[in-house]
PDB file of C-alpha atoms and ligand atoms in Angstrom:
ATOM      1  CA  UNK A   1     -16.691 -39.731  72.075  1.00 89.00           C
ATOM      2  CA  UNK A   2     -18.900 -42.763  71.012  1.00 96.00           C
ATOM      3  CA  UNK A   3     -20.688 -43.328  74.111  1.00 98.00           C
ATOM      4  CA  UNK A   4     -22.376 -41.184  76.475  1.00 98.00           C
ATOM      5  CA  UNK A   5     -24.232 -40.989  79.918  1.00 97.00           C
ATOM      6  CA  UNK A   6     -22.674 -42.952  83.245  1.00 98.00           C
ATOM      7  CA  UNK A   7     -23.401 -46.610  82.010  1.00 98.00           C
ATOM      8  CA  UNK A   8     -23.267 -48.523  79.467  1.00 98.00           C
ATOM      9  CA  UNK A   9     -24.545 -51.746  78.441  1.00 98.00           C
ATOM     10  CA  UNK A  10     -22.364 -54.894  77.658  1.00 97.00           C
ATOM     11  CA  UNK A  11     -23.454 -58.497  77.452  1.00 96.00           C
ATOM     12  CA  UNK A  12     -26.471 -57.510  79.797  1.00 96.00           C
ATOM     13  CA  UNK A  13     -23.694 -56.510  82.154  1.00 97.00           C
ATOM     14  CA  UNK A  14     -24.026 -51.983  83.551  1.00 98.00           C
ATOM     15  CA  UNK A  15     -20.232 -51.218  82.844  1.00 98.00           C
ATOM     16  CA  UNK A  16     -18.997 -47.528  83.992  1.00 98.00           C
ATOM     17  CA  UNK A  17     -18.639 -45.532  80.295  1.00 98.00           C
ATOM     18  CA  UNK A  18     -15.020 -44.369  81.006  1.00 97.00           C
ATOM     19  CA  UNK A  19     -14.282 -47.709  80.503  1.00 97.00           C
ATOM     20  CA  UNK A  20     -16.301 -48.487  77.177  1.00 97.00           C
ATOM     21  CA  UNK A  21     -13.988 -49.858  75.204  1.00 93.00           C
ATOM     22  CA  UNK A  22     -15.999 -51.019  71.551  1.00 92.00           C
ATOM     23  CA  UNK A  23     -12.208 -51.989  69.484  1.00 92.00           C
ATOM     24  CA  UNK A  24     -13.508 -55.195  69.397  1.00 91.00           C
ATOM     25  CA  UNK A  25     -15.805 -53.661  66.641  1.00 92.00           C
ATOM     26  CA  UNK A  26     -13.030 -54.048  63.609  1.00 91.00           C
ATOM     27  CA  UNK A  27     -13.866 -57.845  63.713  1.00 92.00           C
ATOM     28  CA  UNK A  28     -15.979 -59.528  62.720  1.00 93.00           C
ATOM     29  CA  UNK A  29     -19.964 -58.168  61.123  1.00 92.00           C
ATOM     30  CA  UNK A  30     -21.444 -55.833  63.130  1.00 93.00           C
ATOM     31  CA  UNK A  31     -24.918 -55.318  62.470  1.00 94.00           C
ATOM     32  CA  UNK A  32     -26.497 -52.234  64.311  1.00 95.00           C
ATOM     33  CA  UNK A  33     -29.389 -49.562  65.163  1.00 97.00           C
ATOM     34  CA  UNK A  34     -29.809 -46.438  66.189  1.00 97.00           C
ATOM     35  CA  UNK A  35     -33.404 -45.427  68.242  1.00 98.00           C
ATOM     36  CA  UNK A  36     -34.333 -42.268  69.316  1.00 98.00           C
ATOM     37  CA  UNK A  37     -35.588 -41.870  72.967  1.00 98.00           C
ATOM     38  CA  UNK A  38     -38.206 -38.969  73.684  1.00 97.00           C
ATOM     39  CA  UNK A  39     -39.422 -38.648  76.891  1.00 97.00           C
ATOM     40  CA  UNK A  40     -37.734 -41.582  78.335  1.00 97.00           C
ATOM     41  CA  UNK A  41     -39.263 -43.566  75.582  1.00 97.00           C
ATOM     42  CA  UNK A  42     -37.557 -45.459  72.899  1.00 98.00           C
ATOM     43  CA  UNK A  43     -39.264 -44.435  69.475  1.00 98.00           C
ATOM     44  CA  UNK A  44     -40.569 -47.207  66.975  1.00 98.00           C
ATOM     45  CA  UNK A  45     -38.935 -49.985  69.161  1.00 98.00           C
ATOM     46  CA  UNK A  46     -40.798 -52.871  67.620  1.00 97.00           C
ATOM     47  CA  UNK A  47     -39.428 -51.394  63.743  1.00 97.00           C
ATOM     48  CA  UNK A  48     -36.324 -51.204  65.078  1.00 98.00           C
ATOM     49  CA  UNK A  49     -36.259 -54.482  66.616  1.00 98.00           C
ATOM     50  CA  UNK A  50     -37.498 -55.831  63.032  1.00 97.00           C
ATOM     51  CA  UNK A  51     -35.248 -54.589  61.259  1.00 95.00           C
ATOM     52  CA  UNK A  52     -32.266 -55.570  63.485  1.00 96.00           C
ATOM     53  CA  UNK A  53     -33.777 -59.330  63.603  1.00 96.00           C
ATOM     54  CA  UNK A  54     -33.811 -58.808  59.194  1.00 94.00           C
ATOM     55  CA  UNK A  55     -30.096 -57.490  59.099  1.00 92.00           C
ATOM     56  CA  UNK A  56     -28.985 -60.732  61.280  1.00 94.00           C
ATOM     57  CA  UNK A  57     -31.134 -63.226  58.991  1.00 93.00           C
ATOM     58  CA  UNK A  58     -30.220 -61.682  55.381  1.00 89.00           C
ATOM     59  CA  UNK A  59     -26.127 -62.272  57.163  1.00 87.00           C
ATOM     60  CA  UNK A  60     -26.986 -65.632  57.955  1.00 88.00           C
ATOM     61  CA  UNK A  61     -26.448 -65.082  62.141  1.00 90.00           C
ATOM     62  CA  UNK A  62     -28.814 -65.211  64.223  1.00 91.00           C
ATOM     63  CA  UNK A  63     -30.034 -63.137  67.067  1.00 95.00           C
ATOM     64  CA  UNK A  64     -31.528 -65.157  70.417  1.00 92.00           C
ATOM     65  CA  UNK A  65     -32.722 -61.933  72.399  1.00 96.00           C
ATOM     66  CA  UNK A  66     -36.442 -61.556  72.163  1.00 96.00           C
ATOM     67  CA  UNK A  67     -38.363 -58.339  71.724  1.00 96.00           C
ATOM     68  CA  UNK A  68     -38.967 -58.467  74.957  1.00 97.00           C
ATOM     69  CA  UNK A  69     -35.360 -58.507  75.747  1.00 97.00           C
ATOM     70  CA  UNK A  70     -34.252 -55.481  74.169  1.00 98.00           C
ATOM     71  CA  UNK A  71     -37.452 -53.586  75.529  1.00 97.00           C
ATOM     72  CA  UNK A  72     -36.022 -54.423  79.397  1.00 98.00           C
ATOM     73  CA  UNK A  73     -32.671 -53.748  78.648  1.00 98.00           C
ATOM     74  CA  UNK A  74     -33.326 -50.263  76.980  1.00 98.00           C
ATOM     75  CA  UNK A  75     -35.591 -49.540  79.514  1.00 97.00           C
ATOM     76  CA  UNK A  76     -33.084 -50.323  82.195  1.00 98.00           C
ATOM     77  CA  UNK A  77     -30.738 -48.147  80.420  1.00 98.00           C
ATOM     78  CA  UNK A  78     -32.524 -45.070  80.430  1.00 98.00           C
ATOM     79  CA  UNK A  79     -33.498 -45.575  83.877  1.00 97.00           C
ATOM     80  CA  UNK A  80     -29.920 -46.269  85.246  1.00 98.00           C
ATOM     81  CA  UNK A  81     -28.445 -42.891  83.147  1.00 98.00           C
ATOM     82  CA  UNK A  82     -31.320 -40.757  83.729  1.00 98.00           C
ATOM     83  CA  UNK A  83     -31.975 -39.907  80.197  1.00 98.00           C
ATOM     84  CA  UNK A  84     -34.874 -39.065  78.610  1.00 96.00           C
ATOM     85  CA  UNK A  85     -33.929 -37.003  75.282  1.00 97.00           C
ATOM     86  CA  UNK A  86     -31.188 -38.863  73.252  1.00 98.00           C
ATOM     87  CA  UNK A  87     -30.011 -42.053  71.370  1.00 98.00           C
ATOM     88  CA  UNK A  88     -29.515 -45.589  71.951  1.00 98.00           C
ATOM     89  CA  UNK A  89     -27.500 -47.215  69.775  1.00 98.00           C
ATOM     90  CA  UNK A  90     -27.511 -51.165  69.886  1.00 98.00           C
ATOM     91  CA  UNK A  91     -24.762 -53.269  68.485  1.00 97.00           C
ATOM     92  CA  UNK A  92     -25.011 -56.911  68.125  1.00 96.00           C
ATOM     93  CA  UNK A  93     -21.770 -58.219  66.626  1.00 96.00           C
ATOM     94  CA  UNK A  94     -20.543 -61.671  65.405  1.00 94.00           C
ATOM     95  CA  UNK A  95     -17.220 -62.687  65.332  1.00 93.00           C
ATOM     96  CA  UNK A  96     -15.051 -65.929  65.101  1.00 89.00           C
ATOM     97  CA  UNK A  97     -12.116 -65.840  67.428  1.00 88.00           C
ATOM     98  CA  UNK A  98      -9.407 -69.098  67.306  1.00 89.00           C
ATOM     99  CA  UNK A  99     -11.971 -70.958  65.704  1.00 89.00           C
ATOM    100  CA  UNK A 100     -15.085 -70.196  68.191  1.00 90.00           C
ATOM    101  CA  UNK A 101     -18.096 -68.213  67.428  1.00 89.00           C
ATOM    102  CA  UNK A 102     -18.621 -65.234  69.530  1.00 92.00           C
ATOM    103  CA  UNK A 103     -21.633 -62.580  69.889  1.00 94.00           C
ATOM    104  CA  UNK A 104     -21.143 -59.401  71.251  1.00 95.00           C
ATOM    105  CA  UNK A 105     -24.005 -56.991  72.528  1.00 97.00           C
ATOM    106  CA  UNK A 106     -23.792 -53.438  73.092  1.00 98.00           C
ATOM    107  CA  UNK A 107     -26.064 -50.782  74.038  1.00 98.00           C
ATOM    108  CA  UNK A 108     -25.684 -47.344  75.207  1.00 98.00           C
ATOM    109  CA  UNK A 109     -26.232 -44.085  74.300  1.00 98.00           C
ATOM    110  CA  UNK A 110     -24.394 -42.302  72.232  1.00 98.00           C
ATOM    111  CA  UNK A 111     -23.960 -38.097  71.672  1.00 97.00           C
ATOM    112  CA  UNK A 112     -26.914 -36.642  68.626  1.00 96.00           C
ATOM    113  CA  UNK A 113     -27.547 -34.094  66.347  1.00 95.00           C
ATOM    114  CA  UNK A 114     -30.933 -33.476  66.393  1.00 96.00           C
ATOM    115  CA  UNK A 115     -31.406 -30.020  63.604  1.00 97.00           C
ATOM    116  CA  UNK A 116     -32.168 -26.701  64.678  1.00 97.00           C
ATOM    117  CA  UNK A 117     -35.105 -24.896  63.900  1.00 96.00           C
ATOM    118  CA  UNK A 118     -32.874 -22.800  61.453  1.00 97.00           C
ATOM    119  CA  UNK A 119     -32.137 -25.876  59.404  1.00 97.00           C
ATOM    120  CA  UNK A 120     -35.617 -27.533  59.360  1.00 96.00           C
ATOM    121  CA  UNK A 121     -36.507 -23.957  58.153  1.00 95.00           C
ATOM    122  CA  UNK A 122     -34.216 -22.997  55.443  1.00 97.00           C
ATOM    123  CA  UNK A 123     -33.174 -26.627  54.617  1.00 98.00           C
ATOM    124  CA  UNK A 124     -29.639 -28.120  54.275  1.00 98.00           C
ATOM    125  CA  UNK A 125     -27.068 -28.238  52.057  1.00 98.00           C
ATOM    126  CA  UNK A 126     -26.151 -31.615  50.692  1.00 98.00           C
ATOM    127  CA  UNK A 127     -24.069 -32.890  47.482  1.00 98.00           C
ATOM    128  CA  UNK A 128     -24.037 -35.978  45.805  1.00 97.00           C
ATOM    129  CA  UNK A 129     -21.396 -38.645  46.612  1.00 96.00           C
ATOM    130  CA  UNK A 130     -21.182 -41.709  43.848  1.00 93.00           C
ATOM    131  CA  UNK A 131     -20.759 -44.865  46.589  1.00 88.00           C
ATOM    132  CA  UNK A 132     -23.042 -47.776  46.374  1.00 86.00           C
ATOM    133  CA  UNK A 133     -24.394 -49.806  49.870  1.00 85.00           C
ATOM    134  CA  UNK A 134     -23.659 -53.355  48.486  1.00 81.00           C
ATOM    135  CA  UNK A 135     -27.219 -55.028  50.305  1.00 81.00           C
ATOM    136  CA  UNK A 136     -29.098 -51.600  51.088  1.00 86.00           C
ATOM    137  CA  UNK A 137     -31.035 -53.546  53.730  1.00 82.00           C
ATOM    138  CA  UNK A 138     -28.596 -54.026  56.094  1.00 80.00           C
ATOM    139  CA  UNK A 139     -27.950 -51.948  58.642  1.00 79.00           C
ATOM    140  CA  UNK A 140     -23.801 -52.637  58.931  1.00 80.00           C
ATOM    141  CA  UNK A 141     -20.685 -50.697  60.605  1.00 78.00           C
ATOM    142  CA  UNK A 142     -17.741 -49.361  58.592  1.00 66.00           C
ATOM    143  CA  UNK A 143     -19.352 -49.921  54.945  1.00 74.00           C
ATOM    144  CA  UNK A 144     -16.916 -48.540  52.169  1.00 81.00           C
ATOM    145  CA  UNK A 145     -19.736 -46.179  51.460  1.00 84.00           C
ATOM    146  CA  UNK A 146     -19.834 -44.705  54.909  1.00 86.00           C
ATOM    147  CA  UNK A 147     -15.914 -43.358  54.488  1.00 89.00           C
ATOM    148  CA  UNK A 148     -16.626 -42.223  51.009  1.00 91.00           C
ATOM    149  CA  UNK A 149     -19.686 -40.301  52.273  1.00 94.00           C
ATOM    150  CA  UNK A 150     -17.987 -38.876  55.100  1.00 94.00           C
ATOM    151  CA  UNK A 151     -14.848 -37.705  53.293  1.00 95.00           C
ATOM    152  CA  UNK A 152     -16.829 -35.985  50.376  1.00 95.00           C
ATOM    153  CA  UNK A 153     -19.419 -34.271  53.679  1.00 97.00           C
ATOM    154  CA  UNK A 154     -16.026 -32.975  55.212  1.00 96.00           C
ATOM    155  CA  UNK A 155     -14.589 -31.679  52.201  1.00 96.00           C
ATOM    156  CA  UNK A 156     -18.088 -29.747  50.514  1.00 96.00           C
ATOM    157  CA  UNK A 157     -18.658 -28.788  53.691  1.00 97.00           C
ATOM    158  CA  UNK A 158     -22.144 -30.512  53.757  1.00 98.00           C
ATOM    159  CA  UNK A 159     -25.142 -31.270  56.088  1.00 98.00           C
ATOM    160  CA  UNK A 160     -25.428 -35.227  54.279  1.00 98.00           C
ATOM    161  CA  UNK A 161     -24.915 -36.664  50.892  1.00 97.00           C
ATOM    162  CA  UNK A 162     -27.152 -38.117  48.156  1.00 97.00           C
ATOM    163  CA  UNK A 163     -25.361 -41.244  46.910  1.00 95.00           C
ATOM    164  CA  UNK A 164     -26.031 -42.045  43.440  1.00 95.00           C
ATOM    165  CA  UNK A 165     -25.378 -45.192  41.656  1.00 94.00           C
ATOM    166  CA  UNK A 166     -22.603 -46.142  38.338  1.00 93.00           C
ATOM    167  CA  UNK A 167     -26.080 -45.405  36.389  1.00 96.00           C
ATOM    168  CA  UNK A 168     -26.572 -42.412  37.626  1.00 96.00           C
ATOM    169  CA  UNK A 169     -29.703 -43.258  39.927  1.00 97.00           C
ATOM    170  CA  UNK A 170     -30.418 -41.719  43.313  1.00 97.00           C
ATOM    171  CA  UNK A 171     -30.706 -44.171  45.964  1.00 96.00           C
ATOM    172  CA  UNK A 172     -30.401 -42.432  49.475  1.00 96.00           C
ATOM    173  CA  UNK A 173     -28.596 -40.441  52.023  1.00 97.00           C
ATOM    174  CA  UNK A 174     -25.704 -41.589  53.687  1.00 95.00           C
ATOM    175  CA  UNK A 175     -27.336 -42.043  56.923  1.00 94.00           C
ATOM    176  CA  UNK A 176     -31.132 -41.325  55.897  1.00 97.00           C
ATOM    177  CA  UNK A 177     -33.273 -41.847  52.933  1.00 98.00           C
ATOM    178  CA  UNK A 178     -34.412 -39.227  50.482  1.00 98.00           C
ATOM    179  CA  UNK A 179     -37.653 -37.874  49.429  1.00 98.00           C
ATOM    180  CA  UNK A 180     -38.594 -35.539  46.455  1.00 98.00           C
ATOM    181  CA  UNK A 181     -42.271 -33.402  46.000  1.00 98.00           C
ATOM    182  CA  UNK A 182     -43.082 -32.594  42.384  1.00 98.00           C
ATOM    183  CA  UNK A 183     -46.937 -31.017  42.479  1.00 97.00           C
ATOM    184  CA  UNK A 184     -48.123 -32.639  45.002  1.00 96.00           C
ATOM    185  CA  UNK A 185     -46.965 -35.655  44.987  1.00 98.00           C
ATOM    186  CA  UNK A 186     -43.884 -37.677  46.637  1.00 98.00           C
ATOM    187  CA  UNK A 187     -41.945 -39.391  45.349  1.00 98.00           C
ATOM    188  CA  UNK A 188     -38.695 -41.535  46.843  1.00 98.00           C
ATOM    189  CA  UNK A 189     -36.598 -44.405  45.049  1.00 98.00           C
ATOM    190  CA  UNK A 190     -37.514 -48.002  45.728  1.00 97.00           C
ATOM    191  CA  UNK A 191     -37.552 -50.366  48.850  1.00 95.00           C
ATOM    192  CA  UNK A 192     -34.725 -52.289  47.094  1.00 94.00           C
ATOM    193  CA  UNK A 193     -32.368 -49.791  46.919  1.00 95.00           C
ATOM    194  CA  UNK A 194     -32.205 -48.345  50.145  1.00 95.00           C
ATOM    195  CA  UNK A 195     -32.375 -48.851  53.135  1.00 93.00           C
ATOM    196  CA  UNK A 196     -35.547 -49.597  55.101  1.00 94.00           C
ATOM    197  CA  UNK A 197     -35.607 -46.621  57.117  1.00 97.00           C
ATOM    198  CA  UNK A 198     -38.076 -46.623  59.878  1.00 98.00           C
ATOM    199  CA  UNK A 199     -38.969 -43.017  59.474  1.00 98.00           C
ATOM    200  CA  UNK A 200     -39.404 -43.445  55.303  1.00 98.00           C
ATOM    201  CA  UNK A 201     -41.855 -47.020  56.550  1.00 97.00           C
ATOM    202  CA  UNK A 202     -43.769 -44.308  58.882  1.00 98.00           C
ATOM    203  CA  UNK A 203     -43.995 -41.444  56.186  1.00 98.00           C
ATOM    204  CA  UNK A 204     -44.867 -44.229  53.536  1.00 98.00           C
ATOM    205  CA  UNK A 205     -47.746 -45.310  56.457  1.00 98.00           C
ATOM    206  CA  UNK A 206     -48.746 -42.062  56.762  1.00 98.00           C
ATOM    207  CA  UNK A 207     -49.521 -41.275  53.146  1.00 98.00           C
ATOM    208  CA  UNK A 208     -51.361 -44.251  52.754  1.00 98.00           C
ATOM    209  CA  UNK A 209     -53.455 -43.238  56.152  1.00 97.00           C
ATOM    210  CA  UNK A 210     -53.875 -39.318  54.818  1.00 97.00           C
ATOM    211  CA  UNK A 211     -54.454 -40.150  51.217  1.00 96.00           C
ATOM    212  CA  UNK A 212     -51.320 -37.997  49.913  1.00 98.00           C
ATOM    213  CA  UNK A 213     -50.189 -39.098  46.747  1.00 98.00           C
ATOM    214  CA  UNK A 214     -46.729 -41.061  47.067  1.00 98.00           C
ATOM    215  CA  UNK A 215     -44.542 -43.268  44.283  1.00 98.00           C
ATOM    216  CA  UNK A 216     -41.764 -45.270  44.531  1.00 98.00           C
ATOM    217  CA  UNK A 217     -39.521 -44.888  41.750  1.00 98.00           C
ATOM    218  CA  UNK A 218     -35.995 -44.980  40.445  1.00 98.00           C
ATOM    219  CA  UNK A 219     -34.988 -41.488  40.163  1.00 98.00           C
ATOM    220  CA  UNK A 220     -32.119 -40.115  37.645  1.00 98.00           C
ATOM    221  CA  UNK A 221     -29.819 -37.541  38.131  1.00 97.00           C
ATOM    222  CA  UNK A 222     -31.800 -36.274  34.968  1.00 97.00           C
ATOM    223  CA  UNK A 223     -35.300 -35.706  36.405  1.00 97.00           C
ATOM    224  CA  UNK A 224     -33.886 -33.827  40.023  1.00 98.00           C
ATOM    225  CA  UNK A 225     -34.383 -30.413  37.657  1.00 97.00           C
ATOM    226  CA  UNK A 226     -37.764 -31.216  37.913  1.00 97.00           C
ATOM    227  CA  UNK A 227     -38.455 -31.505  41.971  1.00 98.00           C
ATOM    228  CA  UNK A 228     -40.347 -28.511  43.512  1.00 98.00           C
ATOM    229  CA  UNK A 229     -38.704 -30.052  46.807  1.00 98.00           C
ATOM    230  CA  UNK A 230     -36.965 -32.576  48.470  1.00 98.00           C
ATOM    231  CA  UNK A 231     -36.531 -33.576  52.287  1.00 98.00           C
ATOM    232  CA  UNK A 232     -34.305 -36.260  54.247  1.00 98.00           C
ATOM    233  CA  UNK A 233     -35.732 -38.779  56.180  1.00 98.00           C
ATOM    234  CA  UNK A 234     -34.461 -39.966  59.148  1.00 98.00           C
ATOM    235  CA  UNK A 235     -34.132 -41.199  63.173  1.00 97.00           C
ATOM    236  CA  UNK A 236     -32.104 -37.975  64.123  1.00 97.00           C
ATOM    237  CA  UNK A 237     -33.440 -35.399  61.382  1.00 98.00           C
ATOM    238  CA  UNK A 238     -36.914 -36.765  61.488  1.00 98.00           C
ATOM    239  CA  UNK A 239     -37.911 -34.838  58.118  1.00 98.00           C
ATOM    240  CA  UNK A 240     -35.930 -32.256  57.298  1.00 98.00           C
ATOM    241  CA  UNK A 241     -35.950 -30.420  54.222  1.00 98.00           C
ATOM    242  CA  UNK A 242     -33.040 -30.200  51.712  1.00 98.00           C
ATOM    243  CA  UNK A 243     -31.896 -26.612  50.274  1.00 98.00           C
ATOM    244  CA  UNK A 244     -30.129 -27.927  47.772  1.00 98.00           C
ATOM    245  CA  UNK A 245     -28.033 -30.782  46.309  1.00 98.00           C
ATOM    246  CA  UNK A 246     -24.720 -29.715  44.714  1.00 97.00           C
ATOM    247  CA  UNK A 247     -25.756 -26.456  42.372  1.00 97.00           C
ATOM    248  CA  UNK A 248     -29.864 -27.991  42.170  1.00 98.00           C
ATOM    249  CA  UNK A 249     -32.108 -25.841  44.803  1.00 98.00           C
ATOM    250  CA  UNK A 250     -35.258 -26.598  46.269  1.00 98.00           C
ATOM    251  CA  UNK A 251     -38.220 -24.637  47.785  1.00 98.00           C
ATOM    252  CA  UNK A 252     -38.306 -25.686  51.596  1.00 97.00           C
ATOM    253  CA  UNK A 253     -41.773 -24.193  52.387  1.00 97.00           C
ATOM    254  CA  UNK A 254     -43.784 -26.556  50.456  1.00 98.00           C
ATOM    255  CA  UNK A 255     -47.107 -27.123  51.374  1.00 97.00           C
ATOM    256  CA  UNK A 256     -47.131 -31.187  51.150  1.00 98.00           C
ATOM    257  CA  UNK A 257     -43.891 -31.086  52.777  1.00 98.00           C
ATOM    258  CA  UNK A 258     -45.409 -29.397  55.962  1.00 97.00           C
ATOM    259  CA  UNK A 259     -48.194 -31.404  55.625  1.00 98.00           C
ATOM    260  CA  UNK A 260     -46.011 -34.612  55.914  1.00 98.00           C
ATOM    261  CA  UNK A 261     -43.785 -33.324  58.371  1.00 98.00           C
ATOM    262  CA  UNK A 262     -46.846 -32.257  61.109  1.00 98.00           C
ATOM    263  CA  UNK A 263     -48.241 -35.944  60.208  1.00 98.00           C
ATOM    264  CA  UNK A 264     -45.002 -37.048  61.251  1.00 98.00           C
ATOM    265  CA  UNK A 265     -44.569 -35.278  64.228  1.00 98.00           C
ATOM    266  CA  UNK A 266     -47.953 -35.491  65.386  1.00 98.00           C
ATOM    267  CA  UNK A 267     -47.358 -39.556  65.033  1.00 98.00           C
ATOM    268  CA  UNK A 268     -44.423 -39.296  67.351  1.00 98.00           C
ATOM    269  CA  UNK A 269     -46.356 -37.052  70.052  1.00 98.00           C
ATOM    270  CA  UNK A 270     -48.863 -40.195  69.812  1.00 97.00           C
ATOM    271  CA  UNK A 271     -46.587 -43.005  70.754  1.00 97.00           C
ATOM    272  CA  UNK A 272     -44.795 -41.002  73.547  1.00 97.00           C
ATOM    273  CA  UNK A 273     -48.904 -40.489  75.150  1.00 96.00           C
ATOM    274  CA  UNK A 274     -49.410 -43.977  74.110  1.00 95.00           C
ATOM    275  CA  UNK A 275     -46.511 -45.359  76.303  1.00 90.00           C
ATOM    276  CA  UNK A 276     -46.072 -43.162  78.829  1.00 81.00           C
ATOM    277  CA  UNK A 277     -50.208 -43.481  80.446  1.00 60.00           C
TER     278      UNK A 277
HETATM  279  N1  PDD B 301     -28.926 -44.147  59.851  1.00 63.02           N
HETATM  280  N2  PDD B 301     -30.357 -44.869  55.003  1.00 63.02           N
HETATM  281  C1  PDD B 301     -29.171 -45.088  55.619  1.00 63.02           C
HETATM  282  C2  PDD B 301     -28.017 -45.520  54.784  1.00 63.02           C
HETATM  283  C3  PDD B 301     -29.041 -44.916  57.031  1.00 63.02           C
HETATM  284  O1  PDD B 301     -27.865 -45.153  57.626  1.00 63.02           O
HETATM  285  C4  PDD B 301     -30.175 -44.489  57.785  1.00 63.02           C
HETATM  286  C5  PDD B 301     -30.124 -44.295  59.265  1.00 63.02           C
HETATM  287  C6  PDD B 301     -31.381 -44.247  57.096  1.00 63.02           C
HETATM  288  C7  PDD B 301     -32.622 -43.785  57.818  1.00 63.02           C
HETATM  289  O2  PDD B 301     -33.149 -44.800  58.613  1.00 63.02           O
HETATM  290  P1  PDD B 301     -34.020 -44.484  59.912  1.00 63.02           P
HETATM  291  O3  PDD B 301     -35.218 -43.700  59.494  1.00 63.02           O
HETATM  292  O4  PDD B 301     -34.386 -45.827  60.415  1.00 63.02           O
HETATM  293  O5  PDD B 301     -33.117 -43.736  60.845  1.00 63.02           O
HETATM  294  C8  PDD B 301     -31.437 -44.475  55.715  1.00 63.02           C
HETATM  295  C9  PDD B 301     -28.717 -44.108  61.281  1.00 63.02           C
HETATM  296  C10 PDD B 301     -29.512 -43.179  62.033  1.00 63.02           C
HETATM  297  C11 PDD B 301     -27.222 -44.050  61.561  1.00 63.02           C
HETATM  298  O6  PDD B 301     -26.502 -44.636  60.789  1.00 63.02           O
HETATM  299  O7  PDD B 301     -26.810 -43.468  62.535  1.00 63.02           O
END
């Protein structure tokens, strides 16, 4: 089940959810974004928005809702399903159909995984997965790296995979972005090879704000041997650490990874108060 709660969203139109119907989706480019809602209040709107207006201009289409927009149509979302504790997912697709352009735009909320304290405790289990995301910076349905990611987590039996390029670099999770502590220092690969995640923008913020020691580097297969810890990054798993990767383990009590993680949290307790008065 895709979509969940009474209502959805289509073309600024409420439509009951047994009837969502999102088929339509296999044409066309479907660019797309996933916000977490806390407290009836849609997290890191204004990154999300940014990034959704980014993934429409690097594909050449362009997107005519304003901020403002999006902020009243969430809003009337939540308010119309009564849901304060979820996700939002928002879809804005482009498509050519006999010749005419057509945009499509969906929002509604859609069923999450957010850990257990179990997992953000001991960690989880993830494996690599060789699959590259041609244009890490887009945020698009049904990538080729998606399906490889997905078979290889079904198979292992995995939380996520790392994906890892023909050269053998670590770019990023399938559907978050990695992070690895050696001392105490972090360090995750480069802006141009993965995608922008909002949470990795608000850790990188975060360091700079709290003066913990962060680098953005390529990182080899070679050098994981060498990480005292690694987490995931992400909308659902916030940060969560990472036991292990295939047969490399990691220690999931690490101090800077607490640190980091509190930060993190702490910043999310701040926007909710910041909204909500
Ligand atoms: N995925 N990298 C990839 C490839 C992702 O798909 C995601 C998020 C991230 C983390 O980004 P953020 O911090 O903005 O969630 C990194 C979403 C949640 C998804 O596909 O459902």
């Amino acid at each position: 089940m895709e979509c969940s709660g009474n209502f959805y969203l289509h073309n600024f139109k409420f439509i009951k959810s047994d009837h969502f119907d999102d088929s339509f989706l296999k044409n066309g480019i479907s660019i797309y974004e996933v916000i977490r809602i806390e407290n009836g209040v849609p997290l890191f709107l204004e990154n999300h928005l940014n990034r959704l207006y980014k993934s429409s201009e690097i594909s050449n289409f362009s997107i005519n809702e304003s901020y403002c927009d999006f902020e009243t149509l969430t809003g009337e979302l939540i308010t119309k399903n009564n849901i304060l504790r979820g996700k939002i997912k928002i879809i804005v697709q482009f498509n050519t159909v006999n010749g005419d352009k057509e945009k499509n735009l969906l929002i509604y909320f859609t069923p999450h995984y957010f850990p257990t304290s179990e997992e953000c405790k001991k960690g989880v289990k993830t494996g690599f997965c060789k699959a590259i995301r041609l244009n890490p910076q887009v945020k698009i349905l049904n990538s080729e790296a998606r399906i490889r990611a997905n078979d290889t987590i079904a198979e292992k039996k995995l939380f996520e995979v790392i994906l890892q390029d023909n050269d053998g670099f670590i770019t990023e999770g399938s559907r978050s972005n990695v992070f690895f502590i050696k001392d105490d220092e972090l360090i995750t690969p480069p802006e141009s090879d993965v995608l922008q995640g909002i949470t990795r923008l608000n850790i990188i913020r975060l360091c700079k704000s709290e003066n913990i020691k962060l680098k953005e580097k390529k990182i080899h297969i070679s050098e994981i041997s060498e990480m005292d810890s690694a987490f995931l990054s992400g909308t659902s798993l916030k940060i969560l650490p990472v036991n292990n990767i295939d047969s490399f383990e990691f220690y999931t009590q690490n101090q800077v990874l607490q640190k980091i993680s509190g930060l993190y949290n702490k910043s999310i307790e701040d926007y909710i108060n910041e909204r909500s008065t």
